[in-house]
mmCIF file of C-alpha atoms in Angstrom:
data_model
loop_
_atom_site.group_PDB
_atom_site.id
_atom_site.type_symbol
_atom_site.label_atom_id
_atom_site.label_comp_id
_atom_site.label_asym_id
_atom_site.label_seq_id
_atom_site.Cartn_x
_atom_site.Cartn_y
_atom_site.Cartn_z
ATOM 1 C CA MET J 1 -22.626 -6.812 -6.604
ATOM 2 C CA PRO J 2 -22.045 -10.297 -5.160
ATOM 3 C CA TYR J 3 -18.834 -12.076 -5.915
ATOM 4 C CA THR J 4 -18.355 -14.642 -8.647
ATOM 5 C CA GLU J 5 -17.021 -18.037 -7.607
ATOM 6 C CA VAL J 6 -14.539 -19.545 -10.041
ATOM 7 C CA PRO J 7 -13.404 -23.156 -9.529
ATOM 8 C CA GLY J 8 -9.870 -23.641 -8.224
ATOM 9 C CA GLU J 9 -7.940 -26.813 -7.616
ATOM 10 C CA ARG J 10 -8.203 -27.053 -3.783
ATOM 11 C CA VAL J 11 -10.343 -24.036 -2.953
ATOM 12 C CA PRO J 12 -12.655 -21.826 -5.054
ATOM 13 C CA ILE J 13 -11.628 -18.339 -6.191
ATOM 14 C CA ARG J 14 -14.057 -15.693 -4.898
ATOM 15 C CA MET J 15 -13.872 -12.810 -7.344
ATOM 16 C CA TRP J 16 -15.193 -9.246 -6.967
ATOM 17 C CA ALA J 17 -13.858 -8.702 -10.495
ATOM 18 C CA ASP J 18 -15.226 -9.926 -13.810
ATOM 19 C CA PRO J 19 -13.138 -13.039 -14.596
ATOM 20 C CA ALA J 20 -13.450 -12.283 -18.306
ATOM 21 C CA GLN J 21 -11.767 -8.897 -17.763
ATOM 22 C CA VAL J 22 -8.783 -10.253 -15.830
ATOM 23 C CA GLU J 23 -5.683 -10.838 -17.933
ATOM 24 C CA PRO J 24 -4.899 -14.564 -18.488
ATOM 25 C CA ALA J 25 -1.532 -14.341 -16.730
ATOM 26 C CA ALA J 26 -3.237 -13.005 -13.607
ATOM 27 C CA MET J 27 -5.837 -15.785 -13.726
ATOM 28 C CA ASP J 28 -2.995 -18.294 -13.947
ATOM 29 C CA GLN J 29 -1.475 -16.773 -10.811
ATOM 30 C CA LEU J 30 -4.767 -17.060 -8.972
ATOM 31 C CA ARG J 31 -5.171 -20.714 -9.950
ATOM 32 C CA ASN J 32 -1.629 -21.416 -8.802
ATOM 33 C CA VAL J 33 -2.477 -20.138 -5.317
ATOM 34 C CA THR J 34 -5.406 -22.567 -5.137
ATOM 35 C CA ARG J 35 -3.069 -25.473 -5.921
ATOM 36 C CA MET J 36 -1.008 -24.975 -2.765
ATOM 37 C CA PRO J 37 -1.793 -27.372 0.102
ATOM 38 C CA TRP J 38 -1.692 -24.599 2.719
ATOM 39 C CA THR J 39 -4.281 -22.351 1.045
ATOM 40 C CA HIS J 40 -7.441 -22.020 3.095
ATOM 41 C CA GLY J 41 -9.131 -19.493 0.829
ATOM 42 C CA LEU J 42 -8.611 -16.831 -1.856
ATOM 43 C CA ALA J 43 -10.532 -13.618 -2.418
ATOM 44 C CA VAL J 44 -9.924 -11.358 -5.420
ATOM 45 C CA MET J 45 -10.546 -7.646 -5.374
ATOM 46 C CA PRO J 46 -11.967 -5.583 -8.283
ATOM 47 C CA ASP J 47 -8.613 -3.854 -8.858
ATOM 48 C CA VAL J 48 -6.809 -7.176 -9.431
ATOM 49 C CA HIS J 49 -3.886 -7.301 -11.866
ATOM 50 C CA TYR J 50 -0.773 -9.312 -12.554
ATOM 51 C CA GLY J 51 1.989 -9.209 -9.926
ATOM 52 C CA LYS J 52 5.062 -11.108 -8.815
ATOM 53 C CA GLY J 53 4.084 -14.578 -7.620
ATOM 54 C CA ALA J 54 0.597 -13.477 -6.592
ATOM 55 C CA THR J 55 -1.670 -10.905 -8.189
ATOM 56 C CA VAL J 56 -1.974 -7.430 -6.783
ATOM 57 C CA GLY J 57 -5.488 -7.223 -5.423
ATOM 58 C CA SER J 58 -5.660 -10.672 -3.857
ATOM 59 C CA VAL J 59 -6.343 -11.849 -0.313
ATOM 60 C CA ILE J 60 -4.716 -15.195 0.499
ATOM 61 C CA ALA J 61 -5.577 -17.051 3.703
ATOM 62 C CA MET J 62 -3.101 -19.836 4.520
ATOM 63 C CA ARG J 63 -2.930 -22.369 7.309
ATOM 64 C CA ASP J 64 0.464 -22.489 9.031
ATOM 65 C CA ALA J 65 2.254 -20.928 6.058
ATOM 66 C CA VAL J 66 3.013 -17.605 4.429
ATOM 67 C CA SER J 67 4.589 -16.723 1.088
ATOM 68 C CA PRO J 68 7.024 -13.777 1.326
ATOM 69 C CA ALA J 69 6.811 -13.064 -2.416
ATOM 70 C CA ALA J 70 3.023 -12.962 -2.182
ATOM 71 C CA VAL J 71 3.374 -10.294 0.492
ATOM 72 C CA GLY J 72 5.671 -8.435 -1.851
ATOM 73 C CA VAL J 73 8.708 -6.201 -1.465
ATOM 74 C CA ASP J 74 7.018 -3.044 -0.170
ATOM 75 C CA ILE J 75 6.051 -4.571 3.166
ATOM 76 C CA GLY J 76 3.435 -2.529 4.983
ATOM 77 C CA CYS J 77 2.678 -0.211 2.096
ATOM 78 C CA GLY J 78 -0.548 1.641 2.790
ATOM 79 C CA MET J 79 -2.474 4.845 3.224
ATOM 80 C CA THR J 80 -2.963 7.582 5.794
ATOM 81 C CA ALA J 81 -5.588 10.316 5.553
ATOM 82 C CA VAL J 82 -6.318 13.205 7.895
ATOM 83 C CA ARG J 83 -9.418 15.393 7.724
ATOM 84 C CA THR J 84 -8.609 18.976 8.649
ATOM 85 C CA GLY J 85 -10.793 21.742 9.990
ATOM 86 C CA LEU J 86 -10.076 23.821 6.874
ATOM 87 C CA THR J 87 -12.371 24.491 3.954
ATOM 88 C CA ALA J 88 -11.284 25.091 0.371
ATOM 89 C CA GLU J 89 -11.508 28.891 0.499
ATOM 90 C CA ARG J 90 -8.880 29.007 3.264
ATOM 91 C CA LEU J 91 -6.213 27.232 1.192
ATOM 92 C CA PRO J 92 -3.394 29.433 -0.073
ATOM 93 C CA ASP J 93 -3.970 30.960 -3.481
ATOM 94 C CA ASP J 94 -0.556 29.747 -4.645
ATOM 95 C CA LEU J 95 -0.847 25.974 -4.566
ATOM 96 C CA GLY J 96 2.478 25.691 -6.409
ATOM 97 C CA ALA J 97 4.234 27.217 -3.395
ATOM 98 C CA LEU J 98 2.386 24.810 -1.113
ATOM 99 C CA ARG J 99 3.553 21.854 -3.214
ATOM 100 C CA SER J 100 7.138 23.142 -3.120
ATOM 101 C CA ALA J 101 6.978 23.483 0.673
ATOM 102 C CA LEU J 102 5.702 19.909 1.022
ATOM 103 C CA GLU J 103 8.469 18.636 -1.244
ATOM 104 C CA ALA J 104 11.037 20.551 0.810
ATOM 105 C CA ALA J 105 9.782 19.014 4.068
ATOM 106 C CA ILE J 106 9.391 15.434 2.818
ATOM 107 C CA PRO J 107 12.092 13.877 0.571
ATOM 108 C CA VAL J 108 10.733 12.102 -2.511
ATOM 109 C CA GLY J 109 12.089 9.557 -4.973
ATOM 110 C CA PHE J 110 15.510 8.239 -3.960
ATOM 111 C CA HIS J 111 16.192 11.172 -1.628
ATOM 112 C CA SER J 112 16.292 10.880 2.153
ATOM 113 C CA HIS J 113 16.675 13.214 5.113
ATOM 114 C CA ASP J 114 20.191 14.552 5.667
ATOM 115 C CA GLU J 115 19.919 13.433 9.304
ATOM 116 C CA PRO J 116 17.418 11.032 10.906
ATOM 117 C CA VAL J 117 14.218 12.740 11.967
ATOM 118 C CA ASP J 118 13.996 13.206 15.745
ATOM 119 C CA PRO J 119 10.397 12.189 16.634
ATOM 120 C CA ALA J 120 10.503 14.397 19.723
ATOM 121 C CA ARG J 121 10.912 17.467 17.502
ATOM 122 C CA VAL J 122 7.989 16.744 15.125
ATOM 123 C CA PRO J 123 4.828 18.516 16.333
ATOM 124 C CA GLY J 124 1.744 16.330 16.339
ATOM 125 C CA LEU J 125 3.592 13.080 15.657
ATOM 126 C CA LYS J 126 1.617 10.049 16.758
ATOM 127 C CA GLY J 127 3.236 6.898 18.050
ATOM 128 C CA SER J 128 5.493 5.970 20.920
ATOM 129 C CA ASP J 129 8.454 3.839 22.046
ATOM 130 C CA TRP J 130 10.717 4.913 19.231
ATOM 131 C CA ASP J 131 13.768 3.716 21.154
ATOM 132 C CA GLY J 132 12.244 0.241 21.481
ATOM 133 C CA PHE J 133 11.402 0.198 17.780
ATOM 134 C CA TRP J 134 14.934 1.073 16.667
ATOM 135 C CA ASN J 135 16.483 -1.316 19.196
ATOM 136 C CA GLY J 136 14.648 -4.054 17.326
ATOM 137 C CA PHE J 137 16.809 -3.393 14.278
ATOM 138 C CA ASP J 138 19.623 -5.437 15.807
ATOM 139 C CA ASP J 139 17.332 -8.503 15.836
ATOM 140 C CA LEU J 140 16.613 -8.327 12.092
ATOM 141 C CA ALA J 141 18.355 -10.527 9.511
ATOM 142 C CA PRO J 142 22.117 -9.811 9.683
ATOM 143 C CA ALA J 143 22.037 -9.189 5.899
ATOM 144 C CA VAL J 144 20.386 -5.791 6.482
ATOM 145 C CA HIS J 145 22.443 -4.639 9.455
ATOM 146 C CA PRO J 146 24.623 -2.376 7.253
ATOM 147 C CA ARG J 147 21.430 -0.503 6.301
ATOM 148 C CA ASN J 148 20.669 0.873 9.755
ATOM 149 C CA GLU J 149 21.700 4.450 9.070
ATOM 150 C CA ARG J 150 19.977 4.477 5.687
ATOM 151 C CA ALA J 151 16.764 3.149 7.238
ATOM 152 C CA ARG J 152 16.846 5.901 9.848
ATOM 153 C CA ARG J 153 17.355 8.647 7.269
ATOM 154 C CA GLN J 154 14.572 7.222 5.072
ATOM 155 C CA MET J 155 12.109 7.303 7.944
ATOM 156 C CA GLY J 156 9.684 10.044 6.904
ATOM 157 C CA THR J 157 10.307 9.861 3.144
ATOM 158 C CA LEU J 158 7.866 9.234 0.338
ATOM 159 C CA GLY J 159 9.717 7.205 -2.291
ATOM 160 C CA GLY J 160 8.651 7.074 -5.941
ATOM 161 C CA GLY J 161 6.420 5.033 -8.240
ATOM 162 C CA ASN J 162 2.805 5.123 -7.179
ATOM 163 C CA HIS J 163 3.551 6.672 -3.789
ATOM 164 C CA PHE J 164 2.138 10.143 -3.302
ATOM 165 C CA LEU J 165 1.214 12.936 -0.888
ATOM 166 C CA GLU J 166 -1.891 14.954 -1.687
ATOM 167 C CA VAL J 167 -4.006 17.845 -0.528
ATOM 168 C CA CYS J 168 -7.610 16.928 -1.294
ATOM 169 C CA LEU J 169 -11.118 18.348 -0.970
ATOM 170 C CA ASP J 170 -14.203 16.334 -0.183
ATOM 171 C CA ASP J 171 -17.558 17.081 -1.750
ATOM 172 C CA ALA J 172 -18.390 19.516 1.065
ATOM 173 C CA GLY J 173 -15.138 21.434 0.444
ATOM 174 C CA THR J 174 -13.307 20.177 3.545
ATOM 175 C CA VAL J 175 -9.542 19.837 3.167
ATOM 176 C CA TRP J 176 -7.896 16.423 3.649
ATOM 177 C CA MET J 177 -4.248 15.383 3.663
ATOM 178 C CA VAL J 178 -3.696 11.978 2.064
ATOM 179 C CA LEU J 179 -0.508 9.962 1.558
ATOM 180 C CA HIS J 180 0.552 6.582 0.239
ATOM 181 C CA SER J 181 3.892 4.988 1.103
ATOM 182 C CA GLY J 182 5.516 1.930 2.714
ATOM 183 C CA SER J 183 8.653 0.531 4.301
ATOM 184 C CA ARG J 184 11.111 2.068 1.827
ATOM 185 C CA ASN J 185 14.377 0.310 0.995
ATOM 186 C CA ILE J 186 14.673 -1.564 4.292
ATOM 187 C CA GLY J 187 11.339 -3.329 3.634
ATOM 188 C CA LYS J 188 12.497 -4.295 0.150
ATOM 189 C CA GLU J 189 15.847 -5.642 1.376
ATOM 190 C CA LEU J 190 14.159 -7.691 4.091
ATOM 191 C CA ALA J 191 11.679 -9.044 1.539
ATOM 192 C CA ASP J 192 14.358 -9.922 -0.989
ATOM 193 C CA HIS J 193 16.391 -11.703 1.708
ATOM 194 C CA HIS J 194 13.507 -13.878 2.831
ATOM 195 C CA ILE J 195 12.168 -14.573 -0.645
ATOM 196 C CA GLY J 196 15.600 -15.953 -1.532
ATOM 197 C CA ARG J 197 15.678 -18.127 1.591
ATOM 198 C CA ALA J 198 12.185 -19.507 0.944
ATOM 199 C CA ARG J 199 13.029 -20.576 -2.601
ATOM 200 C CA GLU J 200 15.843 -22.810 -1.310
ATOM 201 C CA LEU J 201 13.700 -24.840 1.125
ATOM 202 C CA PRO J 202 13.003 -28.472 0.148
ATOM 203 C CA HIS J 203 9.205 -28.277 0.475
ATOM 204 C CA ASN J 204 9.105 -25.479 -2.150
ATOM 205 C CA GLN J 205 10.821 -27.316 -4.997
ATOM 206 C CA ASP J 206 7.664 -28.611 -6.693
ATOM 207 C CA LEU J 207 5.414 -25.569 -6.473
ATOM 208 C CA PRO J 208 3.493 -24.343 -9.530
ATOM 209 C CA ASP J 209 5.378 -21.030 -9.270
ATOM 210 C CA ARG J 210 8.708 -20.658 -7.446
ATOM 211 C CA ASP J 211 7.656 -17.138 -6.441
ATOM 212 C CA LEU J 212 5.002 -18.727 -4.201
ATOM 213 C CA ALA J 213 7.618 -20.379 -1.989
ATOM 214 C CA VAL J 214 6.414 -20.434 1.635
ATOM 215 C CA PHE J 215 7.721 -20.567 5.161
ATOM 216 C CA LEU J 216 6.002 -23.089 7.458
ATOM 217 C CA SER J 217 4.918 -22.461 11.024
ATOM 218 C CA GLY J 218 7.135 -23.923 13.711
ATOM 219 C CA THR J 219 10.336 -23.520 11.696
ATOM 220 C CA PRO J 220 13.250 -21.152 12.370
ATOM 221 C CA GLU J 221 12.804 -19.674 8.886
ATOM 222 C CA MET J 222 9.169 -18.755 9.640
ATOM 223 C CA ASP J 223 10.084 -17.292 13.019
ATOM 224 C CA ALA J 224 12.794 -15.153 11.417
ATOM 225 C CA TYR J 225 10.473 -13.955 8.663
ATOM 226 C CA ARG J 226 7.626 -13.083 11.009
ATOM 227 C CA ARG J 227 10.001 -11.077 13.192
ATOM 228 C CA ASP J 228 11.315 -9.076 10.236
ATOM 229 C CA LEU J 229 7.917 -8.825 8.565
ATOM 230 C CA PHE J 230 6.144 -7.338 11.573
ATOM 231 C CA TRP J 231 9.044 -4.960 12.213
ATOM 232 C CA ALA J 232 8.856 -3.742 8.599
ATOM 233 C CA GLN J 233 5.109 -3.293 8.838
ATOM 234 C CA ASP J 234 5.652 -1.148 11.924
ATOM 235 C CA TYR J 235 8.369 0.808 10.043
ATOM 236 C CA ALA J 236 5.886 1.517 7.240
ATOM 237 C CA ARG J 237 3.218 2.752 9.649
ATOM 238 C CA ARG J 238 5.697 4.951 11.491
ATOM 239 C CA ASN J 239 7.053 6.246 8.175
ATOM 240 C CA ARG J 240 3.570 7.450 7.238
ATOM 241 C CA ASP J 241 3.066 8.916 10.712
ATOM 242 C CA VAL J 242 6.242 11.010 10.399
ATOM 243 C CA MET J 243 5.402 12.211 6.890
ATOM 244 C CA MET J 244 1.838 13.094 7.809
ATOM 245 C CA ALA J 245 3.004 15.070 10.828
ATOM 246 C CA LEU J 246 5.533 16.951 8.696
ATOM 247 C CA ALA J 247 2.927 17.617 5.990
ATOM 248 C CA CYS J 248 0.338 18.839 8.467
ATOM 249 C CA GLN J 249 2.912 21.185 9.980
ATOM 250 C CA VAL J 250 3.597 22.647 6.518
ATOM 251 C CA LEU J 251 -0.110 23.297 6.076
ATOM 252 C CA ALA J 252 -0.518 24.747 9.552
ATOM 253 C CA ASP J 253 2.419 27.091 9.007
ATOM 254 C CA ARG J 254 0.698 28.515 5.928
ATOM 255 C CA VAL J 255 -2.822 28.585 7.318
ATOM 256 C CA PRO J 256 -2.678 29.595 11.002
ATOM 257 C CA GLY J 257 -5.357 28.046 13.148
ATOM 258 C CA THR J 258 -5.551 24.835 11.118
ATOM 259 C CA THR J 259 -6.945 21.926 13.129
ATOM 260 C CA PHE J 260 -6.601 18.226 12.388
ATOM 261 C CA GLU J 261 -9.550 15.984 13.112
ATOM 262 C CA GLN J 262 -10.335 12.507 11.839
ATOM 263 C CA ARG J 263 -7.296 10.328 11.125
ATOM 264 C CA ILE J 264 -7.335 7.042 9.156
ATOM 265 C CA SER J 265 -4.393 4.686 8.603
ATOM 266 C CA CYS J 266 -4.423 1.321 6.858
ATOM 267 C CA HIS J 267 -1.884 -1.076 5.412
ATOM 268 C CA HIS J 268 -2.686 -2.653 2.075
ATOM 269 C CA ASN J 269 0.353 -4.882 1.624
ATOM 270 C CA TYR J 270 0.777 -6.984 4.723
ATOM 271 C CA VAL J 271 0.110 -10.119 6.777
ATOM 272 C CA ALA J 272 -2.237 -10.479 9.750
ATOM 273 C CA GLU J 273 -3.172 -13.346 12.055
ATOM 274 C CA GLU J 274 -6.935 -13.834 11.829
ATOM 275 C CA THR J 275 -9.587 -16.543 12.319
ATOM 276 C CA TYR J 276 -12.210 -17.618 9.785
ATOM 277 C CA ASP J 277 -14.526 -20.644 9.863
ATOM 278 C CA GLY J 278 -12.957 -21.486 13.214
ATOM 279 C CA VAL J 279 -9.531 -21.805 11.582
ATOM 280 C CA ASP J 280 -6.523 -19.691 12.567
ATOM 281 C CA VAL J 281 -4.935 -18.412 9.365
ATOM 282 C CA LEU J 282 -2.280 -16.025 8.176
ATOM 283 C CA VAL J 283 -3.994 -13.579 5.846
ATOM 284 C CA THR J 284 -1.867 -11.910 3.185
ATOM 285 C CA ARG J 285 -3.476 -8.800 1.728
ATOM 286 C CA LYS J 286 -1.477 -7.931 -1.358
ATOM 287 C CA GLY J 287 -3.111 -4.792 -2.626
ATOM 288 C CA ALA J 288 -6.131 -5.006 -0.308
ATOM 289 C CA ILE J 289 -7.233 -3.301 2.907
ATOM 290 C CA ARG J 290 -8.875 -4.765 5.971
ATOM 291 C CA ALA J 291 -12.598 -3.932 5.844
ATOM 292 C CA SER J 292 -13.947 -5.382 9.053
ATOM 293 C CA SER J 293 -17.274 -4.014 10.228
ATOM 294 C CA GLY J 294 -16.959 -0.297 10.957
ATOM 295 C CA ALA J 295 -13.257 -0.065 10.104
ATOM 296 C CA PHE J 296 -12.318 3.015 8.104
ATOM 297 C CA GLY J 297 -10.179 2.628 5.001
ATOM 298 C CA VAL J 298 -8.718 4.677 2.156
ATOM 299 C CA ILE J 299 -9.075 3.635 -1.515
ATOM 300 C CA PRO J 300 -7.203 5.979 -3.888
ATOM 301 C CA GLY J 301 -7.358 6.304 -7.636
ATOM 302 C CA SER J 302 -4.571 7.956 -9.628
ATOM 303 C CA MET J 303 -3.049 11.443 -9.926
ATOM 304 C CA ALA J 304 -6.318 13.133 -10.846
ATOM 305 C CA THR J 305 -9.208 10.729 -10.248
ATOM 306 C CA GLY J 306 -9.711 11.200 -6.531
ATOM 307 C CA THR J 307 -9.840 8.995 -3.452
ATOM 308 C CA TYR J 308 -12.611 7.330 -1.454
ATOM 309 C CA ILE J 309 -12.867 7.188 2.304
ATOM 310 C CA VAL J 310 -14.799 4.027 3.114
ATOM 311 C CA LYS J 311 -16.107 2.027 6.068
ATOM 312 C CA GLY J 312 -15.901 -1.750 6.094
ATOM 313 C CA LEU J 313 -18.998 -3.953 6.128
ATOM 314 C CA GLY J 314 -17.218 -7.013 7.548
ATOM 315 C CA ASN J 315 -17.892 -9.500 4.753
ATOM 316 C CA PRO J 316 -16.278 -12.837 5.771
ATOM 317 C CA ALA J 317 -16.412 -14.098 2.170
ATOM 318 C CA SER J 318 -13.675 -11.602 1.345
ATOM 319 C CA PHE J 319 -11.850 -12.288 4.630
ATOM 320 C CA ASN J 320 -13.046 -8.842 5.735
ATOM 321 C CA SER J 321 -11.163 -7.171 2.901
ATOM 322 C CA ALA J 322 -11.664 -4.595 0.143
ATOM 323 C CA SER J 323 -9.636 -3.173 -2.731
ATOM 324 C CA HIS J 324 -6.611 -0.946 -2.165
ATOM 325 C CA GLY J 325 -7.078 1.375 -5.119
ATOM 326 C CA ALA J 326 -7.989 1.514 -8.757
ATOM 327 C CA GLY J 327 -5.296 -0.915 -9.847
ATOM 328 C CA ARG J 328 -3.191 -0.640 -12.968
ATOM 329 C CA ARG J 329 -4.683 -1.539 -16.330
ATOM 330 C CA MET J 330 -1.392 -1.267 -18.180
ATOM 331 C CA SER J 331 2.266 -1.720 -17.252
ATOM 332 C CA ARG J 332 4.558 1.205 -16.609
ATOM 333 C CA ASN J 333 6.531 0.458 -19.763
ATOM 334 C CA LYS J 334 3.375 0.396 -21.869
ATOM 335 C CA ALA J 335 2.192 3.660 -20.328
ATOM 336 C CA ARG J 336 5.515 5.337 -21.154
ATOM 337 C CA LYS J 337 5.205 4.178 -24.775
ATOM 338 C CA THR J 338 1.535 5.083 -25.059
ATOM 339 C CA PHE J 339 1.209 8.527 -23.522
ATOM 340 C CA THR J 340 2.920 11.876 -24.056
ATOM 341 C CA ARG J 341 3.592 14.799 -21.773
ATOM 342 C CA ASP J 342 0.640 16.600 -23.396
ATOM 343 C CA ASP J 343 -1.577 13.666 -22.418
ATOM 344 C CA LEU J 344 -0.376 13.963 -18.826
ATOM 345 C CA VAL J 345 -1.008 17.725 -18.779
ATOM 346 C CA GLU J 346 -4.562 17.188 -20.080
ATOM 347 C CA GLN J 347 -5.416 14.343 -17.717
ATOM 348 C CA THR J 348 -4.133 16.170 -14.639
ATOM 349 C CA ARG J 349 -5.788 19.472 -15.485
ATOM 350 C CA GLY J 350 -6.768 21.324 -12.300
ATOM 351 C CA VAL J 351 -4.243 19.499 -10.129
ATOM 352 C CA GLU J 352 -1.015 21.157 -8.959
ATOM 353 C CA CYS J 353 1.494 18.364 -9.649
ATOM 354 C CA ARG J 354 4.442 17.246 -11.732
ATOM 355 C CA LYS J 355 3.552 17.202 -15.419
ATOM 356 C CA ASP J 356 6.779 15.832 -16.904
ATOM 357 C CA LEU J 357 7.699 12.567 -18.575
ATOM 358 C CA GLY J 358 9.260 11.329 -15.355
ATOM 359 C CA VAL J 359 5.779 10.528 -14.009
ATOM 360 C CA VAL J 360 3.926 9.718 -17.249
ATOM 361 C CA ASP J 361 3.766 6.054 -16.144
ATOM 362 C CA GLU J 362 1.464 7.301 -13.359
ATOM 363 C CA ILE J 363 -0.955 8.989 -15.788
ATOM 364 C CA PRO J 364 -4.626 8.395 -14.833
ATOM 365 C CA ALA J 365 -5.343 6.449 -18.030
ATOM 366 C CA ALA J 366 -2.830 3.780 -16.966
ATOM 367 C CA TYR J 367 -5.220 2.869 -14.116
ATOM 368 C CA LYS J 368 -8.604 1.225 -13.982
ATOM 369 C CA ASP J 369 -11.719 3.311 -13.538
ATOM 370 C CA LEU J 370 -12.011 4.055 -9.822
ATOM 371 C CA GLU J 371 -15.769 4.471 -9.906
ATOM 372 C CA SER J 372 -16.222 0.975 -11.344
ATOM 373 C CA VAL J 373 -13.898 -0.473 -8.758
ATOM 374 C CA ILE J 374 -15.934 1.069 -5.937
ATOM 375 C CA GLU J 375 -19.222 -0.034 -7.492
ATOM 376 C CA ALA J 376 -17.976 -3.630 -7.690
ATOM 377 C CA GLN J 377 -17.575 -3.894 -3.891
ATOM 378 C CA THR J 378 -20.728 -2.440 -2.406
ATOM 379 C CA ASP J 379 -21.011 -5.570 -0.248
ATOM 380 C CA LEU J 380 -17.539 -4.980 1.154
ATOM 381 C CA VAL J 381 -17.511 -1.243 2.000
ATOM 382 C CA GLU J 382 -19.762 1.756 2.193
ATOM 383 C CA VAL J 383 -18.537 5.120 0.934
ATOM 384 C CA VAL J 384 -18.071 7.779 3.614
ATOM 385 C CA ALA J 385 -16.504 10.555 1.520
ATOM 386 C CA HIS J 386 -15.209 11.226 -1.962
ATOM 387 C CA LEU J 387 -12.058 13.334 -2.266
ATOM 388 C CA ARG J 388 -10.530 15.090 -5.262
ATOM 389 C CA GLN J 389 -6.911 16.169 -5.200
ATOM 390 C CA VAL J 390 -5.847 19.774 -5.752
ATOM 391 C CA VAL J 391 -2.151 19.180 -4.957
ATOM 392 C CA CYS J 392 -0.256 15.959 -5.705
ATOM 393 C CA VAL J 393 3.386 15.346 -4.743
ATOM 394 C CA LYS J 394 5.209 12.479 -6.452
ATOM 395 C CA GLY J 395 8.801 11.298 -6.538
#
């Protein structure tokens, strides 16, 4: 369906969500973005919901400015999916053992590798210049320098919350590996450092929301943030590369002859330099993927509602963007108070996954309906494949 244009103060709000269904606090956040003098445009995805400073599910184009809190603390968070040459009947009968093997290979939650992963010893690992990447750590904000060893050991780890690793089947029965993760603790520490610096700057003292504090182009603060931001985005991509290589090796060890074919990787929490209407802008996608014409993307649901592989249609009205997932419809605290372990067991029936109270805040009913989210953006993406998970690993 086409977007709805809602008046803003300086720019309109282009919404691929029903404004009447968006919580008032989130609408207030969207209006605050339009009040900022640097805002060139704002697009709102169908999975929009309240966030810190800016809503999750928003695309903010700014001229000569960027808000570190709008980017968020999980810099570079995103998705990677790999289509294998396997079909469902070749999967091991014991999916519980497969899940255990994946959990043994890839630390989850607060756990990390005992020793940093050596990229040269990971079969099938994509990416290069690892030495150059790690040498860049010394150029990051001095506040994070004590975290070097921790960052190295967390490379190739999943984390917790809504991050996951899944074995999925498409409608033809082909096996896919899908994962969702970001820049781990080092991304958060870099974000927290720069958010704190931005709040102290004089030009940010009269903003409608202090969490929208920005850095301005041509300043040392912006230069320092961009350096750390782009490094963290690279960390997140490499983190997913390492995990996917480890996960694919686990699968190949259990099903000899497994091949790995199409590979898709996309950030959905990041900044990119782009041009629209002849204007160079910094585009912040907070809970949104780039959906330029022909670009593949991954839009997941929850623990048992599947994932969509999509191809972008290149709609400039959305700044070539689409949603990043189903989006939460209730907070984690509310989900914990609302649902029981029995609810989780019922809603994840048929999926080999954790079914304990430690992940009840990730229960499918805590998320919006994925099918409705996809239907609301038919002018942004076309569906290439629908996947359903049979194994889900969570921290």
